């Protein structure tokens, strides 16, 4: 139980284009999903917290107009990187938890490369 | 906000030896402390967690201790095996039940290498 998937696992896009990453909870309802960014050999940095049916809460320094987050259902949250630039290249990981639980389960991550 | 420090950044042990990783946190409101194991290019996997009403928790070869007064917690791995080699992250969070946001603040990670 408590499986979280992400799609795609890897994506390469050209500078200036947008890319969407999906995060799904496969066997539970995720009232809250979190989006993290991880640079090579570095820790996970929280970008935003997404609650189903409401606007995401972004961490300080994260541009909400650049990283669009939608949590339209209890099993799906999406992160759209708009007008991507090479510096947006990174490993993006989502996590999810159910209502009443503090435990976060992580997705397998998406490797984004912007050329 | 919460700040979590983790030491050491790298740790090399011989197979069968014990490994200890230490973390400190700054926010006294934090009451949930999970440990995650991450292999290269993979997702972080929860290996053990502890809540602030408990001082120690053990699961087979893995144990975690918590000192709330000193604001530090440690991961102990006994009888290490090569498959224990990975990056380990500690984290701290305040509970949703106490009004906290349940945001995890991660430590900087420890690269554990278990040598044959």
Short mmCIF file of C-alpha atoms in Angstrom, two decimals:
data_model
loop_
_atom_site.label_atom_id
_atom_site.label_comp_id
_atom_site.label_asym_id
_atom_site.label_seq_id
_atom_site.Cartn_x
_atom_site.Cartn_y
_atom_site.Cartn_z
CA UNK A 1 0.00 0.00 0.00
CA UNK A 2 0.83 3.75 -0.08
CA UNK A 3 2.24 3.82 -3.59
CA UNK A 4 2.94 7.11 -5.34
CA UNK A 5 3.77 7.30 -9.03
CA UNK A 6 5.17 10.08 -11.17
CA UNK A 7 5.09 10.60 -14.90
CA UNK A 8 7.24 11.04 -16.83
CA UNK A 9 10.33 9.61 -15.18
CA UNK A 10 12.57 11.59 -17.50
CA UNK A 11 11.88 14.52 -19.80
CA UNK A 12 14.03 16.66 -22.03
CA UNK A 13 12.61 19.92 -23.27
CA UNK A 14 13.86 22.96 -25.09
CA UNK A 15 14.39 26.28 -23.39
CA UNK A 16 11.23 28.37 -23.42
CA UNK A 17 8.79 25.48 -23.54
CA UNK A 18 6.60 24.19 -20.72
CA UNK A 19 6.54 20.72 -19.25
CA UNK A 20 3.97 19.02 -17.01
CA UNK A 21 4.78 16.43 -14.38
CA UNK A 22 2.07 14.24 -12.86
CA UNK A 23 2.01 12.81 -9.37
CA UNK A 24 -0.54 10.13 -8.54
CA UNK A 25 -1.42 8.26 -5.38
CA UNK A 26 -2.31 4.78 -6.61
CA UNK A 27 -3.94 3.13 -3.63
CA UNK A 28 -4.95 5.90 -1.27
CA UNK A 29 -6.55 9.31 -1.31
CA UNK A 30 -3.98 12.05 -0.96
CA UNK A 31 -5.47 15.10 0.69
CA UNK A 32 -2.08 16.77 0.64
CA UNK A 33 0.75 16.47 -1.86
CA UNK A 34 4.16 18.08 -1.67
CA UNK A 35 6.56 19.00 -4.45
CA UNK A 36 10.30 18.92 -3.88
CA UNK A 37 13.32 19.75 -5.96
CA UNK A 38 16.62 17.96 -5.53
CA UNK A 39 19.95 18.93 -7.03
CA UNK A 40 22.69 16.30 -7.51
CA UNK A 41 24.11 15.12 -4.21
CA UNK A 42 21.94 17.60 -2.35
CA UNK A 43 18.99 17.46 -0.04
CA UNK A 44 15.30 17.76 -0.89
CA UNK A 45 14.01 21.31 -0.95
CA UNK A 46 10.28 21.80 -0.52
CA UNK A 47 8.79 23.90 -3.30
CA UNK A 48 5.12 23.89 -2.43
CA UNK A 49 2.33 22.17 -0.53
CA UNK A 50 -0.77 21.26 -2.46
CA UNK A 51 -4.13 20.54 -0.86
CA UNK A 52 -6.92 19.01 -2.91
CA UNK A 53 -9.33 21.61 -4.19
CA UNK A 54 -7.39 24.65 -3.03
CA UNK A 55 -4.48 26.76 -4.16
CA UNK A 56 -0.98 25.56 -3.47
CA UNK A 57 1.15 27.16 -0.80
CA UNK A 58 4.59 28.02 -2.14
CA UNK A 59 7.79 28.22 -0.15
CA UNK A 60 9.69 31.46 0.00
CA UNK A 61 11.69 32.07 -3.15
CA UNK A 62 9.66 29.73 -5.36
CA UNK A 63 7.96 31.53 -8.25
CA UNK A 64 4.34 30.46 -8.32
CA UNK A 65 3.85 31.74 -11.87
CA UNK A 66 6.74 29.63 -13.07
CA UNK A 67 5.92 26.45 -11.18
CA UNK A 68 2.17 25.96 -11.57
CA UNK A 69 0.68 23.38 -9.25
CA UNK A 70 -2.78 21.89 -9.57
CA UNK A 71 -4.35 19.35 -7.21
CA UNK A 72 -7.66 18.71 -8.89
CA UNK A 73 -8.46 15.36 -7.35
CA UNK A 74 -7.59 13.24 -4.34
CA UNK A 75 -5.24 11.13 -6.44
CA UNK A 76 -3.58 13.57 -8.80
CA UNK A 77 -1.42 16.64 -8.54
CA UNK A 78 0.46 18.25 -11.41
CA UNK A 79 3.49 20.51 -11.56
CA UNK A 80 3.94 22.56 -14.72
CA UNK A 81 7.28 24.23 -15.28
CA UNK A 82 6.52 27.15 -17.56
CA UNK A 83 9.00 28.78 -19.91
CA UNK A 84 11.68 26.38 -18.78
CA UNK A 85 15.32 27.40 -18.71
CA UNK A 86 18.46 25.31 -18.27
CA UNK A 87 18.67 26.32 -14.61
CA UNK A 88 15.32 24.57 -14.06
CA UNK A 89 17.01 21.26 -14.84
CA UNK A 90 16.70 19.16 -11.74
CA UNK A 91 15.16 16.10 -10.11
CA UNK A 92 11.57 16.86 -9.10
CA UNK A 93 9.95 14.58 -6.51
CA UNK A 94 6.42 14.60 -5.16
CA UNK A 95 5.12 13.10 -1.96
CA UNK A 96 1.64 12.47 -0.67
CA UNK A 97 -0.14 11.87 2.59
CA UNK A 98 -3.69 11.07 3.60
CA UNK A 99 -5.89 13.07 5.91
CA UNK A 100 -5.11 12.22 9.49
CA UNK A 101 -1.66 10.80 8.74
CA UNK A 102 1.63 12.59 9.04
CA UNK A 103 3.61 10.06 7.01
CA UNK A 104 4.67 11.17 3.54
CA UNK A 105 5.19 8.67 0.75
CA UNK A 106 7.40 9.71 -2.12
CA UNK A 107 7.09 9.27 -5.84
CA UNK A 108 10.03 7.97 -7.91
CA UNK A 109 10.94 11.44 -9.17
CA UNK A 110 11.17 13.10 -12.57
CA UNK A 111 14.48 14.04 -14.10
CA UNK A 112 14.00 17.27 -16.07
CA UNK A 113 16.66 18.42 -18.50
CA UNK A 114 16.21 21.74 -20.27
CA UNK A 115 18.42 22.22 -23.32
CA UNK B 1 11.34 28.20 10.30
CA UNK B 2 12.81 24.83 11.09
CA UNK B 3 16.50 24.14 10.46
CA UNK B 4 17.87 20.60 10.49
CA UNK B 5 21.57 19.86 10.58
CA UNK B 6 22.94 16.40 9.83
CA UNK B 7 26.35 14.84 10.43
CA UNK B 8 28.47 13.32 9.09
CA UNK B 9 28.09 14.05 5.39
CA UNK B 10 29.89 10.84 4.50
CA UNK B 11 30.38 7.70 6.54
CA UNK B 12 32.38 4.63 5.62
CA UNK B 13 32.11 1.48 7.73
CA UNK B 14 33.17 -2.12 7.41
CA UNK B 15 30.48 -4.70 6.84
CA UNK B 16 29.12 -5.86 10.18
CA UNK B 17 30.03 -2.68 12.01
CA UNK B 18 27.53 -0.15 13.32
CA UNK B 19 26.76 3.22 11.76
CA UNK B 20 25.43 6.26 13.56
CA UNK B 21 24.06 9.40 11.93
CA UNK B 22 23.13 12.43 14.00
CA UNK B 23 20.73 15.31 13.43
CA UNK B 24 19.79 18.43 15.33
CA UNK B 25 16.73 20.58 14.86
CA UNK B 26 15.87 24.10 15.88
CA UNK B 27 12.08 24.31 16.23
CA UNK B 28 10.84 23.07 19.59
CA UNK B 29 7.38 22.61 18.03
CA UNK B 30 8.67 19.79 15.82
CA UNK B 31 7.34 16.47 17.02
CA UNK B 32 7.76 14.04 14.14
CA UNK B 33 11.16 12.82 12.95
CA UNK B 34 11.37 10.42 10.02
CA UNK B 35 14.46 8.92 8.42
CA UNK B 36 14.61 8.25 4.71
CA UNK B 37 16.99 6.11 2.65
CA UNK B 38 17.63 7.17 -0.93
CA UNK B 39 19.54 5.15 -3.47
CA UNK B 40 21.01 6.93 -6.46
CA UNK B 41 18.28 8.19 -8.80
CA UNK B 42 15.54 6.59 -6.72
CA UNK B 43 12.80 7.82 -4.44
CA UNK B 44 13.40 8.44 -0.73
CA UNK B 45 12.05 5.50 1.26
CA UNK B 46 10.89 5.82 4.84
CA UNK B 47 12.89 3.42 6.99
CA UNK B 48 11.87 4.49 10.47
CA UNK B 49 10.24 7.40 12.23
CA UNK B 50 9.77 8.59 15.79
CA UNK B 51 7.34 10.90 17.49
CA UNK B 52 8.22 13.25 20.29
CA UNK B 53 6.42 11.27 22.98
CA UNK B 54 8.89 8.42 22.51
CA UNK B 55 12.61 8.40 23.30
CA UNK B 56 13.64 5.39 21.26
CA UNK B 57 12.26 3.14 18.58
CA UNK B 58 13.75 0.01 17.09
CA UNK B 59 13.01 -2.04 14.00
CA UNK B 60 15.34 -5.02 13.53
CA UNK B 61 18.79 -3.57 12.73
CA UNK B 62 17.63 0.02 12.74
CA UNK B 63 16.96 2.22 15.74
CA UNK B 64 16.29 5.88 16.29
CA UNK B 65 16.78 7.85 19.50
CA UNK B 66 15.36 11.25 20.31
CA UNK B 67 16.47 13.78 22.90
CA UNK B 68 13.84 16.51 22.96
CA UNK B 69 15.67 18.61 25.52
CA UNK B 70 18.80 18.79 23.41
CA UNK B 71 16.83 18.82 20.15
CA UNK B 72 18.73 16.02 18.56
CA UNK B 73 17.95 12.60 17.18
CA UNK B 74 20.09 9.82 15.82
CA UNK B 75 19.86 6.85 13.48
CA UNK B 76 21.66 3.68 14.47
CA UNK B 77 22.23 0.83 12.03
CA UNK B 78 23.76 -2.33 13.45
CA UNK B 79 25.39 -5.23 11.59
CA UNK B 80 25.68 -3.15 8.45
CA UNK B 81 25.45 -4.85 5.07
CA UNK B 82 26.53 -3.67 1.59
CA UNK B 83 22.87 -3.09 0.68
CA UNK B 84 22.70 -0.47 3.43
CA UNK B 85 24.92 1.74 1.25
CA UNK B 86 22.84 4.77 0.26
CA UNK B 87 22.17 8.37 1.23
CA UNK B 88 20.24 8.77 4.46
CA UNK B 89 18.19 11.87 5.23
CA UNK B 90 16.74 12.89 8.54
CA UNK B 91 13.77 15.24 8.66
CA UNK B 92 11.66 17.11 11.15
CA UNK B 93 8.06 18.21 11.08
CA UNK B 94 5.35 19.55 13.30
CA UNK B 95 2.20 17.50 13.42
CA UNK B 96 -0.96 18.43 11.56
CA UNK B 97 -2.76 17.63 14.80
CA UNK B 98 -1.03 20.45 16.64
CA UNK B 99 -1.65 22.97 13.95
CA UNK B 100 1.64 22.52 12.20
CA UNK B 101 1.83 22.37 8.45
CA UNK B 102 3.29 18.88 8.35
CA UNK B 103 6.05 20.24 6.16
CA UNK B 104 9.17 18.12 6.28
CA UNK B 105 12.45 19.95 6.66
CA UNK B 106 15.27 17.67 5.57
CA UNK B 107 18.81 17.41 6.76
CA UNK B 108 21.65 17.63 4.26
CA UNK B 109 22.07 13.88 3.94
CA UNK B 110 24.71 11.31 4.84
CA UNK B 111 26.34 9.12 2.20
CA UNK B 112 26.83 5.77 3.90
CA UNK B 113 29.22 3.31 2.32
CA UNK B 114 29.47 -0.19 3.70
CA UNK B 115 32.69 -1.81 2.59
CA UNK B 116 33.31 -5.53 2.33
#
